[in-house]
Amino acid sequence: MRKTIVAGNWKMNASKESVKKLIAGILSGMDGVKSEVLVCAPFPYLSQVESLIVGSEIRLGAQNLNINESGAFTGEVSASMIKDFGAKHVIVGHSERRSIYGETSAIVAEKVKASLEAGLTPLLCVGESLEQREGGKTESVVAEQINAVIELVGINVFNNIIVAYEPVWAIGTGVTASPEQAQSVHLFIRSLLGENNETIAQTTPILYGGSMNAGNANELIACPDIDGGLIGGAALKAEDFLHICKAG
Ligand code: PGA
């Protein structure tokens, strides 16, 4: 039985004041939450979140990393630095990184490798654009993104990877994939993993992301192959986020 995981992706939205309020709000409503709850904060706020969640069930993650361990990479942050602030997870290959910062599937695979080597659990994001979906390419795009990682790190490490299916057309748009659309791609991803190792396929969590909110989380998380959500906008409001954490 796979555990439900709900991860908040705050993106580039935070201030010391808003982080304090948001974490306090989430902490005050954690009673009855059975999902694993994770918040992925911008780098400067990792330390603040680390101290605010001490002793709680909330886990901390980052949103990106550099593939190198240390050195002359001005402006970059390594996996070991992220770990240093108590984070156990890191988002890798978010579509905003792929499209705005030119991260190819090969780079994303290197980032997955660097996070695993440091003992971080990567949340590997995959998903197609609207054009690709309309062109009937959803499965080939997602397969290319996943296979690049399998080829570099091997299938066996997927027991330390969380996959997030995030159709690009659903991110931040208010247009959510229907449960049927999402379930079908999740099942495809699981079959793809299963071609390599069936046990790994059955145990790897696959989250859905893209305009998931308090109103649609239940029906999405109820799908057999959807194991939780990666939440952007709705993760910035404690009440909405908690509602999603209690779904499924
Ligand atoms: P959204 O973002 O929930 O605001 O659509 C999800 C994501 O980008 O991870």
Coordinates of N, CA and C and ligand atoms in Angstrom, one line a residue:
M1 N 0.9 -1.2 0.0 CA 0.0 0.0 0.0 C 0.9 1.3 0.0
R2 N 0.7 2.1 -1.0 CA 1.5 3.3 -1.1 C 0.9 4.4 -0.2
K3 N 1.8 5.2 0.5 CA 1.3 6.2 1.4 C 0.9 7.5 0.5
T4 N -0.1 8.2 0.9 CA -0.4 9.5 0.2 C 0.6 10.5 0.6
I5 N 1.1 11.3 -0.3 CA 2.1 12.3 -0.1 C 1.5 13.6 -0.6
V6 N 1.5 14.7 0.2 CA 1.0 16.0 -0.3 C 2.2 17.0 -0.1
A7 N 2.7 17.5 -1.2 CA 3.8 18.4 -1.2 C 3.5 19.8 -1.7
G8 N 3.8 20.8 -0.9 CA 3.6 22.2 -1.3 C 4.8 22.7 -2.1
N9 N 4.6 23.3 -3.2 CA 5.7 23.9 -4.0 C 5.4 25.4 -3.9
W10 N 6.1 26.1 -3.0 CA 5.9 27.5 -2.9 C 6.4 28.4 -4.0
K11 N 7.2 27.8 -4.9 CA 7.8 28.5 -6.0 C 8.5 29.8 -5.4
M12 N 8.5 30.9 -6.1 CA 9.2 32.1 -5.7 C 8.2 33.0 -4.9
N13 N 7.6 32.4 -3.9 CA 6.6 33.2 -3.1 C 6.9 33.0 -1.7
A14 N 7.4 34.0 -1.0 CA 7.6 33.9 0.5 C 8.2 35.2 1.0
S15 N 7.9 35.4 2.3 CA 8.6 36.4 3.0 C 8.7 35.9 4.4
K16 N 9.6 36.4 5.3 CA 9.7 35.9 6.6 C 8.3 35.8 7.3
E17 N 7.6 36.9 7.1 CA 6.3 37.0 7.8 C 5.3 36.0 7.2
S18 N 5.3 35.9 5.9 CA 4.3 34.9 5.3 C 4.6 33.5 5.7
V19 N 5.9 33.2 5.7 CA 6.3 31.8 6.1 C 5.9 31.5 7.5
K20 N 6.1 32.5 8.4 CA 5.7 32.2 9.8 C 4.2 31.9 9.9
K21 N 3.4 32.7 9.2 CA 2.0 32.6 9.3 C 1.6 31.3 8.6
L22 N 2.1 30.9 7.5 CA 1.7 29.7 6.7 C 2.1 28.5 7.6
I23 N 3.3 28.4 8.1 CA 3.7 27.2 8.8 C 2.8 27.1 10.1
A24 N 2.6 28.2 10.8 CA 1.8 28.2 12.0 C 0.4 27.7 11.6
G25 N -0.2 28.2 10.5 CA -1.5 27.7 10.1 C -1.5 26.2 9.8
I26 N -0.5 25.7 9.1 CA -0.5 24.3 8.8 C -0.4 23.5 10.1
L27 N 0.6 23.9 10.9 CA 0.8 23.2 12.2 C -0.5 23.1 13.0
S28 N -1.3 24.1 13.0 CA -2.5 24.2 13.9 C -3.6 23.2 13.3
G29 N -3.4 22.8 12.1 CA -4.5 21.9 11.5 C -4.0 20.5 11.2
M30 N -2.9 20.1 11.7 CA -2.3 18.8 11.4 C -3.0 17.6 12.0
D31 N -3.9 17.8 13.0 CA -4.6 16.7 13.6 C -5.4 16.0 12.6
G32 N -5.4 14.7 12.5 CA -6.2 14.0 11.5 C -5.6 13.9 10.2
V33 N -4.4 14.5 9.9 CA -3.8 14.4 8.6 C -3.0 13.0 8.6
K34 N -3.4 12.2 7.6 CA -2.7 10.9 7.5 C -1.6 10.9 6.4
S35 N -1.7 11.9 5.5 CA -0.7 11.9 4.4 C 0.6 12.4 5.0
E36 N 1.6 12.0 4.2 CA 3.0 12.6 4.5 C 2.9 14.0 3.9
V37 N 3.3 15.0 4.7 CA 3.2 16.4 4.3 C 4.6 17.0 4.2
L38 N 4.7 17.7 3.0 CA 6.0 18.2 2.7 C 5.9 19.6 2.2
V39 N 6.8 20.6 2.6 CA 6.7 21.9 2.0 C 8.1 22.2 1.4
C40 N 8.0 22.6 0.1 CA 9.3 22.9 -0.6 C 9.4 24.4 -0.7
A41 N 10.4 25.0 0.1 CA 10.5 26.4 0.2 C 11.7 26.9 -0.6
P42 N 11.6 28.2 -0.9 CA 12.8 28.8 -1.6 C 14.0 28.8 -0.7
F43 N 15.2 28.7 -1.3 CA 16.4 28.5 -0.5 C 16.6 29.4 0.7
P44 N 16.3 30.7 0.6 CA 16.6 31.6 1.8 C 15.7 31.3 3.0
Y45 N 14.7 30.5 2.7 CA 13.7 30.3 3.8 C 13.8 28.9 4.4
L46 N 14.8 28.1 3.9 CA 14.9 26.7 4.4 C 15.2 26.7 5.9
S47 N 16.1 27.6 6.3 CA 16.5 27.7 7.7 C 15.3 28.0 8.6
Q48 N 14.6 29.0 8.2 CA 13.4 29.5 8.9 C 12.4 28.3 9.1
V49 N 12.1 27.7 8.0 CA 11.1 26.6 8.0 C 11.7 25.4 8.9
E50 N 13.0 25.1 8.7 CA 13.6 24.1 9.5 C 13.3 24.3 11.0
S51 N 13.5 25.5 11.5 CA 13.3 25.7 12.9 C 11.8 25.8 13.3
L52 N 10.9 26.2 12.4 CA 9.5 26.3 12.7 C 8.8 24.9 12.7
I53 N 9.4 23.9 12.0 CA 8.7 22.6 12.0 C 9.4 21.5 12.9
V54 N 10.3 22.0 13.7 CA 11.0 21.1 14.6 C 9.9 20.3 15.4
G55 N 10.1 19.0 15.5 CA 9.2 18.1 16.3 C 7.8 17.9 15.7
S56 N 7.6 18.4 14.5 CA 6.3 18.2 13.8 C 6.4 17.1 12.8
E57 N 5.3 16.8 12.2 CA 5.3 15.8 11.1 C 5.6 16.4 9.7
I58 N 5.7 17.7 9.7 CA 5.9 18.3 8.4 C 7.4 18.1 7.9
R59 N 7.6 17.8 6.7 CA 8.9 17.6 6.1 C 9.3 18.7 5.2
L60 N 10.6 19.0 5.1 CA 11.0 20.1 4.3 C 11.7 19.7 3.0
G61 N 11.5 20.4 2.0 CA 12.2 20.2 0.7 C 12.6 21.5 0.1
A62 N 13.5 21.4 -0.9 CA 13.9 22.5 -1.7 C 13.3 22.4 -3.1
Q63 N 13.6 23.3 -4.0 CA 12.9 23.4 -5.3 C 13.9 23.1 -6.5
N64 N 15.2 23.1 -6.2 CA 16.1 22.9 -7.2 C 17.5 22.6 -6.6
L65 N 18.4 22.2 -7.4 CA 19.8 22.0 -6.9 C 20.8 22.1 -8.0
N66 N 22.0 22.3 -7.7 CA 23.1 22.2 -8.7 C 23.7 20.8 -8.6
I67 N 24.2 20.3 -9.7 CA 24.6 18.9 -9.8 C 26.0 18.7 -9.1
N68 N 26.7 19.8 -8.9 CA 28.1 19.7 -8.3 C 28.0 19.8 -6.8
E69 N 29.0 19.2 -6.1 CA 29.0 19.2 -4.7 C 29.4 20.5 -4.0
S70 N 30.3 21.2 -4.7 CA 30.8 22.5 -4.1 C 31.7 23.1 -5.2
G71 N 32.1 24.4 -5.0 CA 33.1 24.9 -5.9 C 32.6 26.2 -6.5
A72 N 33.3 26.6 -7.6 CA 33.1 27.9 -8.3 C 31.8 27.9 -9.1
F73 N 30.7 28.0 -8.5 CA 29.4 28.0 -9.2 C 28.5 29.1 -8.6
T74 N 28.9 30.3 -8.9 CA 28.3 31.5 -8.3 C 26.8 31.4 -8.4
G75 N 26.1 31.6 -7.2 CA 24.7 31.7 -7.2 C 24.0 30.4 -7.1
E76 N 24.8 29.3 -7.1 CA 24.1 27.9 -7.1 C 24.1 27.3 -5.7
V77 N 23.3 26.3 -5.5 CA 23.1 25.6 -4.2 C 23.2 24.1 -4.4
S78 N 24.0 23.5 -3.6 CA 24.3 22.0 -3.7 C 23.3 21.2 -2.9
A79 N 23.3 19.9 -3.2 CA 22.4 19.0 -2.4 C 22.9 19.0 -0.9
S80 N 24.2 19.0 -0.7 CA 24.6 18.9 0.7 C 24.2 20.2 1.5
M81 N 24.2 21.3 0.8 CA 23.7 22.5 1.5 C 22.2 22.4 1.9
I82 N 21.5 21.8 1.0 CA 20.0 21.7 1.2 C 19.8 20.7 2.4
K83 N 20.6 19.6 2.4 CA 20.5 18.7 3.5 C 20.9 19.3 4.9
D84 N 21.9 20.2 4.8 CA 22.4 20.9 6.0 C 21.3 21.7 6.7
F85 N 20.2 22.0 6.0 CA 19.1 22.7 6.6 C 17.9 21.8 7.0
G86 N 18.2 20.5 7.0 CA 17.2 19.5 7.5 C 16.3 19.1 6.4
A87 N 16.5 19.5 5.2 CA 15.6 19.1 4.1 C 15.9 17.6 3.7
K88 N 14.8 16.9 3.4 CA 15.0 15.5 3.0 C 14.6 15.3 1.5
H89 N 14.0 16.4 0.9 CA 13.5 16.2 -0.5 C 13.9 17.4 -1.3
V90 N 13.9 17.2 -2.6 CA 14.1 18.4 -3.5 C 13.4 18.1 -4.8
I91 N 12.7 19.2 -5.3 CA 12.0 19.1 -6.6 C 13.0 19.1 -7.7
V92 N 12.9 18.3 -8.6 CA 13.8 18.2 -9.8 C 13.0 18.2 -11.1
G93 N 13.4 19.0 -12.0 CA 12.8 19.0 -13.4 C 11.4 19.6 -13.4
H94 N 11.1 20.5 -12.5 CA 9.8 21.2 -12.7 C 9.7 21.8 -14.0
S95 N 8.5 21.8 -14.6 CA 8.4 22.3 -16.0 C 8.8 23.8 -16.1
E96 N 8.8 24.5 -15.0 CA 9.3 25.9 -15.1 C 10.8 25.9 -15.2
R97 N 11.5 25.0 -14.6 CA 12.9 24.8 -14.8 C 13.2 24.3 -16.2
R98 N 12.4 23.4 -16.7 CA 12.7 22.9 -18.0 C 12.5 24.0 -19.1
S99 N 11.4 24.7 -18.9 CA 11.0 25.7 -20.0 C 11.7 27.0 -19.9
I100 N 11.8 27.5 -18.7 CA 12.4 28.9 -18.5 C 14.0 28.8 -18.4
Y101 N 14.5 27.7 -17.8 CA 15.9 27.7 -17.6 C 16.6 26.6 -18.4
G102 N 15.9 26.1 -19.4 CA 16.5 25.2 -20.4 C 17.0 23.9 -19.9
E103 N 16.4 23.4 -18.8 CA 16.9 22.1 -18.3 C 16.3 21.0 -19.1
T104 N 17.3 20.3 -19.8 CA 16.9 19.1 -20.6 C 16.7 17.9 -19.7
S105 N 16.2 16.8 -20.3 CA 16.0 15.6 -19.6 C 17.3 15.0 -19.1
A106 N 18.4 15.3 -19.8 CA 19.7 14.8 -19.4 C 20.2 15.6 -18.2
I107 N 20.0 16.9 -18.2 CA 20.3 17.7 -17.0 C 19.5 17.2 -15.8
V108 N 18.2 17.1 -16.0 CA 17.3 16.6 -14.9 C 17.8 15.3 -14.4
A109 N 18.2 14.4 -15.2 CA 18.7 13.1 -14.8 C 19.9 13.3 -13.9
E110 N 20.8 14.2 -14.3 CA 22.0 14.4 -13.5 C 21.6 15.0 -12.1
K111 N 20.6 15.8 -12.1 CA 20.1 16.4 -10.8 C 19.5 15.3 -9.9
V112 N 18.8 14.4 -10.5 CA 18.2 13.3 -9.8 C 19.4 12.5 -9.1
K113 N 20.4 12.3 -9.9 CA 21.6 11.5 -9.5 C 22.3 12.2 -8.3
A114 N 22.5 13.5 -8.5 CA 23.2 14.3 -7.4 C 22.3 14.3 -6.1
S115 N 21.0 14.4 -6.3 CA 20.2 14.4 -5.0 C 20.3 13.0 -4.3
L116 N 20.2 12.0 -5.1 CA 20.2 10.6 -4.5 C 21.6 10.4 -3.8
E117 N 22.7 10.8 -4.5 CA 24.0 10.6 -3.9 C 24.2 11.3 -2.6
A118 N 23.4 12.4 -2.4 CA 23.5 13.2 -1.2 C 22.5 12.7 -0.1
G119 N 21.7 11.7 -0.5 CA 20.7 11.2 0.4 C 19.4 12.0 0.4
L120 N 19.2 12.8 -0.6 CA 17.9 13.5 -0.7 C 17.0 12.7 -1.6
T121 N 15.7 12.8 -1.3 CA 14.7 12.2 -2.2 C 14.2 13.2 -3.2
P122 N 14.5 12.9 -4.5 CA 14.0 13.8 -5.5 C 12.5 13.7 -5.8
L123 N 11.9 14.8 -6.1 CA 10.5 14.7 -6.6 C 10.7 15.0 -8.1
L124 N 10.7 14.0 -8.9 CA 11.0 14.1 -10.3 C 9.7 14.5 -11.1
C125 N 9.7 15.7 -11.6 CA 8.5 16.2 -12.3 C 8.6 15.9 -13.8
V126 N 7.5 15.4 -14.3 CA 7.4 15.2 -15.8 C 6.0 15.6 -16.2
G127 N 5.9 15.9 -17.5 CA 4.6 16.3 -18.0 C 4.7 17.0 -19.4
E128 N 3.6 16.9 -20.1 CA 3.6 17.4 -21.5 C 2.9 18.8 -21.6
S129 N 3.3 19.5 -22.7 CA 2.7 20.8 -22.9 C 1.3 20.6 -23.6
L130 N 0.5 21.6 -23.8 CA -0.8 21.5 -24.4 C -0.6 21.1 -25.9
E131 N 0.4 21.7 -26.5 CA 0.7 21.3 -27.9 C 1.0 19.9 -28.1
Q132 N 1.9 19.4 -27.1 CA 2.2 18.0 -27.2 C 1.0 17.1 -26.9
R133 N 0.2 17.4 -26.0 CA -1.0 16.6 -25.7 C -1.9 16.6 -27.0
E134 N -2.1 17.8 -27.5 CA -3.0 17.9 -28.7 C -2.4 17.1 -29.9
G135 N -1.1 17.0 -29.9 CA -0.4 16.3 -31.0 C -0.3 14.8 -30.7
G136 N -1.0 14.4 -29.6 CA -1.0 12.9 -29.3 C 0.4 12.4 -28.8
K137 N 1.2 13.4 -28.2 CA 2.5 13.0 -27.8 C 2.7 12.8 -26.3
T138 N 1.6 12.9 -25.5 CA 1.8 12.8 -24.1 C 2.6 11.7 -23.6
E139 N 2.3 10.5 -24.1 CA 3.0 9.3 -23.5 C 4.5 9.3 -24.0
S140 N 4.8 9.7 -25.2 CA 6.2 9.7 -25.7 C 7.0 10.7 -24.9
V141 N 6.4 11.9 -24.6 CA 7.1 13.0 -23.9 C 7.4 12.5 -22.5
V142 N 6.4 12.0 -21.8 CA 6.6 11.5 -20.4 C 7.6 10.3 -20.4
A143 N 7.5 9.5 -21.4 CA 8.4 8.3 -21.4 C 9.9 8.8 -21.6
E144 N 10.1 9.8 -22.5 CA 11.4 10.3 -22.7 C 12.0 10.9 -21.4
Q145 N 11.1 11.6 -20.7 CA 11.6 12.3 -19.4 C 11.9 11.2 -18.4
I146 N 11.1 10.2 -18.3 CA 11.4 9.2 -17.3 C 12.6 8.3 -17.7
N147 N 12.6 7.9 -19.0 CA 13.7 7.0 -19.4 C 15.1 7.6 -19.3
A148 N 15.2 9.0 -19.4 CA 16.5 9.6 -19.3 C 17.0 9.4 -17.9
V149 N 16.1 9.3 -16.9 CA 16.5 9.1 -15.5 C 16.9 7.6 -15.3
I150 N 16.0 6.8 -15.8 CA 16.3 5.3 -15.6 C 17.6 5.0 -16.3
E151 N 17.9 5.5 -17.5 CA 19.2 5.2 -18.1 C 20.4 5.7 -17.3
L152 N 20.2 6.8 -16.6 CA 21.4 7.3 -15.9 C 21.6 6.7 -14.5
V153 N 20.5 6.5 -13.8 CA 20.6 6.0 -12.4 C 20.1 4.6 -12.2
G154 N 19.4 4.1 -13.2 CA 18.9 2.7 -13.0 C 17.6 2.7 -12.3
I155 N 16.8 1.6 -12.6 CA 15.5 1.5 -12.0 C 15.5 1.3 -10.5
N156 N 16.5 0.6 -10.0 CA 16.4 0.2 -8.6 C 16.4 1.4 -7.6
V157 N 16.9 2.6 -8.0 CA 16.9 3.7 -7.1 C 15.5 4.4 -7.1
F158 N 14.6 4.0 -8.0 CA 13.3 4.6 -7.9 C 12.6 4.3 -6.6
N159 N 13.1 3.4 -5.8 CA 12.4 3.3 -4.5 C 12.8 4.5 -3.6
N160 N 13.7 5.3 -4.1 CA 14.0 6.6 -3.3 C 13.6 7.8 -4.2
I161 N 12.7 7.6 -5.1 CA 12.3 8.7 -6.0 C 10.8 8.9 -5.9
I162 N 10.3 10.1 -5.9 CA 8.9 10.4 -6.0 C 8.7 11.0 -7.4
V163 N 7.7 10.4 -8.1 CA 7.5 11.0 -9.4 C 6.3 11.9 -9.3
A164 N 6.3 13.1 -10.0 CA 5.1 14.0 -10.0 C 4.7 14.2 -11.5
Y165 N 3.5 13.8 -11.9 CA 3.0 14.0 -13.2 C 2.3 15.4 -13.2
E166 N 2.9 16.3 -13.9 CA 2.4 17.7 -13.9 C 2.2 18.1 -15.4
P167 N 1.0 18.0 -15.9 CA 0.8 18.5 -17.3 C 1.0 20.0 -17.3
V168 N 1.8 20.4 -18.2 CA 2.2 21.9 -18.2 C 1.0 22.8 -18.4
W169 N 0.0 22.3 -19.2 CA -1.2 23.1 -19.4 C -2.1 23.3 -18.2
A170 N -1.8 22.5 -17.2 CA -2.6 22.5 -15.9 C -2.0 23.3 -14.8
I171 N -0.7 23.7 -15.0 CA 0.1 24.3 -13.9 C -0.3 25.8 -13.9
G172 N -0.8 26.2 -12.7 CA -1.1 27.6 -12.5 C -2.2 28.2 -13.4
T173 N -2.9 27.3 -14.1 CA -3.9 27.8 -15.1 C -5.3 27.8 -14.6
G174 N -5.5 27.0 -13.5 CA -6.9 26.7 -13.0 C -7.6 25.6 -13.8
V175 N -6.9 25.2 -14.8 CA -7.5 24.0 -15.6 C -6.8 22.8 -15.1
T176 N -7.6 21.9 -14.4 CA -7.0 20.7 -13.9 C -7.2 19.6 -14.8
A177 N -6.3 18.6 -14.9 CA -6.6 17.4 -15.7 C -7.8 16.7 -15.0
S178 N -8.6 16.1 -15.8 CA -9.7 15.4 -15.2 C -9.1 14.1 -14.5
P179 N -9.8 13.6 -13.5 CA -9.3 12.4 -12.9 C -9.0 11.3 -13.9
E180 N -9.8 11.2 -15.0 CA -9.6 10.1 -16.0 C -8.3 10.4 -16.8
Q181 N -8.1 11.7 -17.1 CA -6.9 12.1 -17.9 C -5.7 11.8 -17.0
A182 N -5.7 12.2 -15.8 CA -4.6 12.1 -14.9 C -4.3 10.6 -14.6
Q183 N -5.3 9.9 -14.3 CA -5.2 8.4 -14.0 C -4.6 7.7 -15.1
S184 N -5.0 8.0 -16.4 CA -4.5 7.3 -17.5 C -2.9 7.5 -17.7
V185 N -2.5 8.8 -17.4 CA -1.0 9.0 -17.6 C -0.3 8.4 -16.4
H186 N -0.9 8.4 -15.2 CA -0.2 7.8 -14.0 C -0.1 6.3 -14.3
L187 N -1.1 5.7 -14.8 CA -1.0 4.2 -15.1 C 0.0 4.0 -16.2
F188 N 0.1 4.9 -17.1 CA 1.2 4.7 -18.2 C 2.6 4.8 -17.5
I189 N 2.8 5.7 -16.6 CA 4.1 5.9 -16.0 C 4.4 4.6 -15.1
R190 N 3.4 4.1 -14.5 CA 3.6 2.9 -13.6 C 3.9 1.7 -14.6
S191 N 3.3 1.6 -15.7 CA 3.6 0.5 -16.6 C 5.0 0.6 -17.1
L192 N 5.4 1.9 -17.4 CA 6.8 2.1 -17.9 C 7.8 1.7 -16.9
L193 N 7.5 2.0 -15.6 CA 8.5 1.6 -14.6 C 8.4 0.1 -14.5
G194 N 7.2 -0.5 -14.6 CA 7.0 -1.9 -14.5 C 7.7 -2.7 -15.6
E195 N 7.9 -2.1 -16.8 CA 8.7 -2.8 -17.8 C 10.1 -3.0 -17.3
N196 N 10.6 -2.2 -16.4 CA 11.9 -2.4 -15.8 C 11.9 -3.2 -14.5
N197 N 10.9 -2.9 -13.7 CA 10.9 -3.7 -12.4 C 9.5 -3.5 -11.8
E198 N 8.7 -4.6 -11.8 CA 7.3 -4.5 -11.4 C 7.2 -4.1 -9.9
T199 N 8.0 -4.6 -9.1 CA 7.9 -4.3 -7.6 C 8.1 -2.8 -7.4
I200 N 9.2 -2.3 -8.1 CA 9.5 -0.8 -8.0 C 8.3 0.0 -8.5
A201 N 7.7 -0.5 -9.6 CA 6.5 0.2 -10.2 C 5.4 0.3 -9.2
Q202 N 5.2 -0.8 -8.5 CA 4.0 -0.8 -7.5 C 4.3 0.0 -6.3
T203 N 5.6 0.3 -6.0 CA 5.8 1.0 -4.7 C 6.2 2.5 -4.9
T204 N 6.5 2.9 -6.2 CA 6.9 4.3 -6.4 C 5.7 5.2 -6.3
P205 N 5.8 6.2 -5.4 CA 4.7 7.2 -5.4 C 4.6 8.0 -6.6
I206 N 3.5 8.2 -7.2 CA 3.3 9.1 -8.4 C 2.2 10.2 -8.0
L207 N 2.7 11.4 -7.8 CA 1.8 12.5 -7.4 C 1.3 13.2 -8.7
Y208 N 0.1 13.8 -8.5 CA -0.4 14.7 -9.6 C -0.2 16.1 -9.2
G209 N 0.2 17.0 -10.2 CA 0.3 18.4 -9.9 C -0.3 19.2 -11.1
G210 N -0.9 20.3 -10.8 CA -1.5 21.2 -11.8 C -2.8 21.6 -11.4
S211 N -2.9 22.8 -10.8 CA -4.2 23.3 -10.3 C -5.0 22.4 -9.4
M212 N -4.3 21.6 -8.6 CA -5.0 20.8 -7.6 C -5.3 21.7 -6.5
N213 N -6.6 21.6 -6.0 CA -7.0 22.5 -5.0 C -8.0 21.8 -4.0
A214 N -8.5 22.5 -3.1 CA -9.4 21.9 -2.0 C -10.6 21.3 -2.7
G215 N -11.0 21.8 -3.8 CA -12.3 21.4 -4.4 C -12.1 20.1 -5.3
N216 N -10.9 19.9 -5.8 CA -10.7 18.7 -6.8 C -9.8 17.7 -6.2
A217 N -9.2 17.9 -5.1 CA -8.1 17.0 -4.6 C -8.7 15.6 -4.3
N218 N -9.9 15.5 -3.7 CA -10.5 14.2 -3.3 C -10.6 13.3 -4.5
E219 N -11.2 13.8 -5.6 CA -11.5 12.9 -6.7 C -10.2 12.5 -7.5
L220 N -9.2 13.4 -7.4 CA -7.9 13.1 -8.1 C -7.2 12.0 -7.2
I221 N -7.1 12.3 -5.9 CA -6.3 11.4 -5.1 C -7.0 10.0 -4.9
A222 N -8.3 10.0 -5.2 CA -9.1 8.7 -5.1 C -8.7 7.8 -6.2
C223 N -8.1 8.3 -7.3 CA -7.8 7.4 -8.4 C -6.7 6.4 -8.0
P224 N -6.8 5.2 -8.5 CA -5.9 4.1 -8.0 C -4.4 4.4 -8.2
D225 N -4.0 5.1 -9.2 CA -2.6 5.3 -9.4 C -2.1 6.7 -9.0
I226 N -3.0 7.5 -8.4 CA -2.6 8.9 -8.0 C -2.3 8.8 -6.5
D227 N -1.1 9.0 -6.1 CA -0.7 8.8 -4.7 C -0.5 10.1 -3.9
G228 N -1.1 11.2 -4.4 CA -1.0 12.5 -3.7 C -0.9 13.6 -4.7
G229 N -0.4 14.8 -4.2 CA -0.3 15.9 -5.0 C 0.9 16.8 -4.8
L230 N 1.3 17.5 -5.9 CA 2.3 18.5 -5.8 C 1.5 19.8 -6.0
I231 N 1.5 20.6 -5.0 CA 0.5 21.8 -5.0 C 1.3 23.1 -5.1
G232 N 0.9 23.9 -6.1 CA 1.5 25.2 -6.2 C 0.6 26.3 -5.4
G233 N -0.2 27.0 -6.2 CA -1.0 28.1 -5.6 C -1.7 27.7 -4.3
A234 N -2.4 26.6 -4.3 CA -3.2 26.2 -3.1 C -2.3 25.9 -1.9
A235 N -1.0 25.7 -2.1 CA -0.1 25.4 -0.9 C 0.2 26.7 -0.2
L236 N -0.2 27.9 -0.7 CA 0.2 29.1 -0.1 C -0.9 29.5 0.9
K237 N -2.0 28.8 1.0 CA -3.0 29.1 2.0 C -3.2 27.9 2.9
A238 N -2.9 28.1 4.2 CA -2.9 27.0 5.1 C -4.2 26.1 5.0
E239 N -5.3 26.8 5.0 CA -6.6 26.1 5.0 C -6.8 25.2 3.8
D240 N -6.5 25.8 2.6 CA -6.6 25.0 1.4 C -5.6 23.8 1.4
F241 N -4.4 24.1 1.8 CA -3.4 23.1 1.8 C -3.8 21.9 2.7
L242 N -4.3 22.3 3.9 CA -4.7 21.3 4.9 C -5.8 20.4 4.3
H243 N -6.7 21.1 3.6 CA -7.8 20.4 3.0 C -7.3 19.3 2.1
I244 N -6.3 19.7 1.3 CA -5.8 18.7 0.3 C -5.0 17.6 1.1
C245 N -4.3 18.0 2.2 CA -3.6 17.0 3.0 C -4.6 16.0 3.6
K246 N -5.8 16.4 3.8 CA -6.8 15.4 4.4 C -7.6 14.7 3.3
A247 N -7.3 15.0 2.0 CA -8.0 14.3 1.0 C -7.5 12.9 0.7
G248 N -8.3 12.1 0.0 CA -7.8 10.8 -0.4 C -8.1 9.7 0.5
Ligands
PGA1 P1 -0.3 24.9 -9.3 O1 1.3 24.5 -9.5 O2 -0.9 24.0 -8.3 O3 -0.3 26.3 -9.0 O4 -0.9 24.6 -10.7 C1 1.7 23.1 -9.3 C2 3.2 23.1 -9.6 O5 3.7 23.8 -10.4 O6 3.9 22.3 -8.9

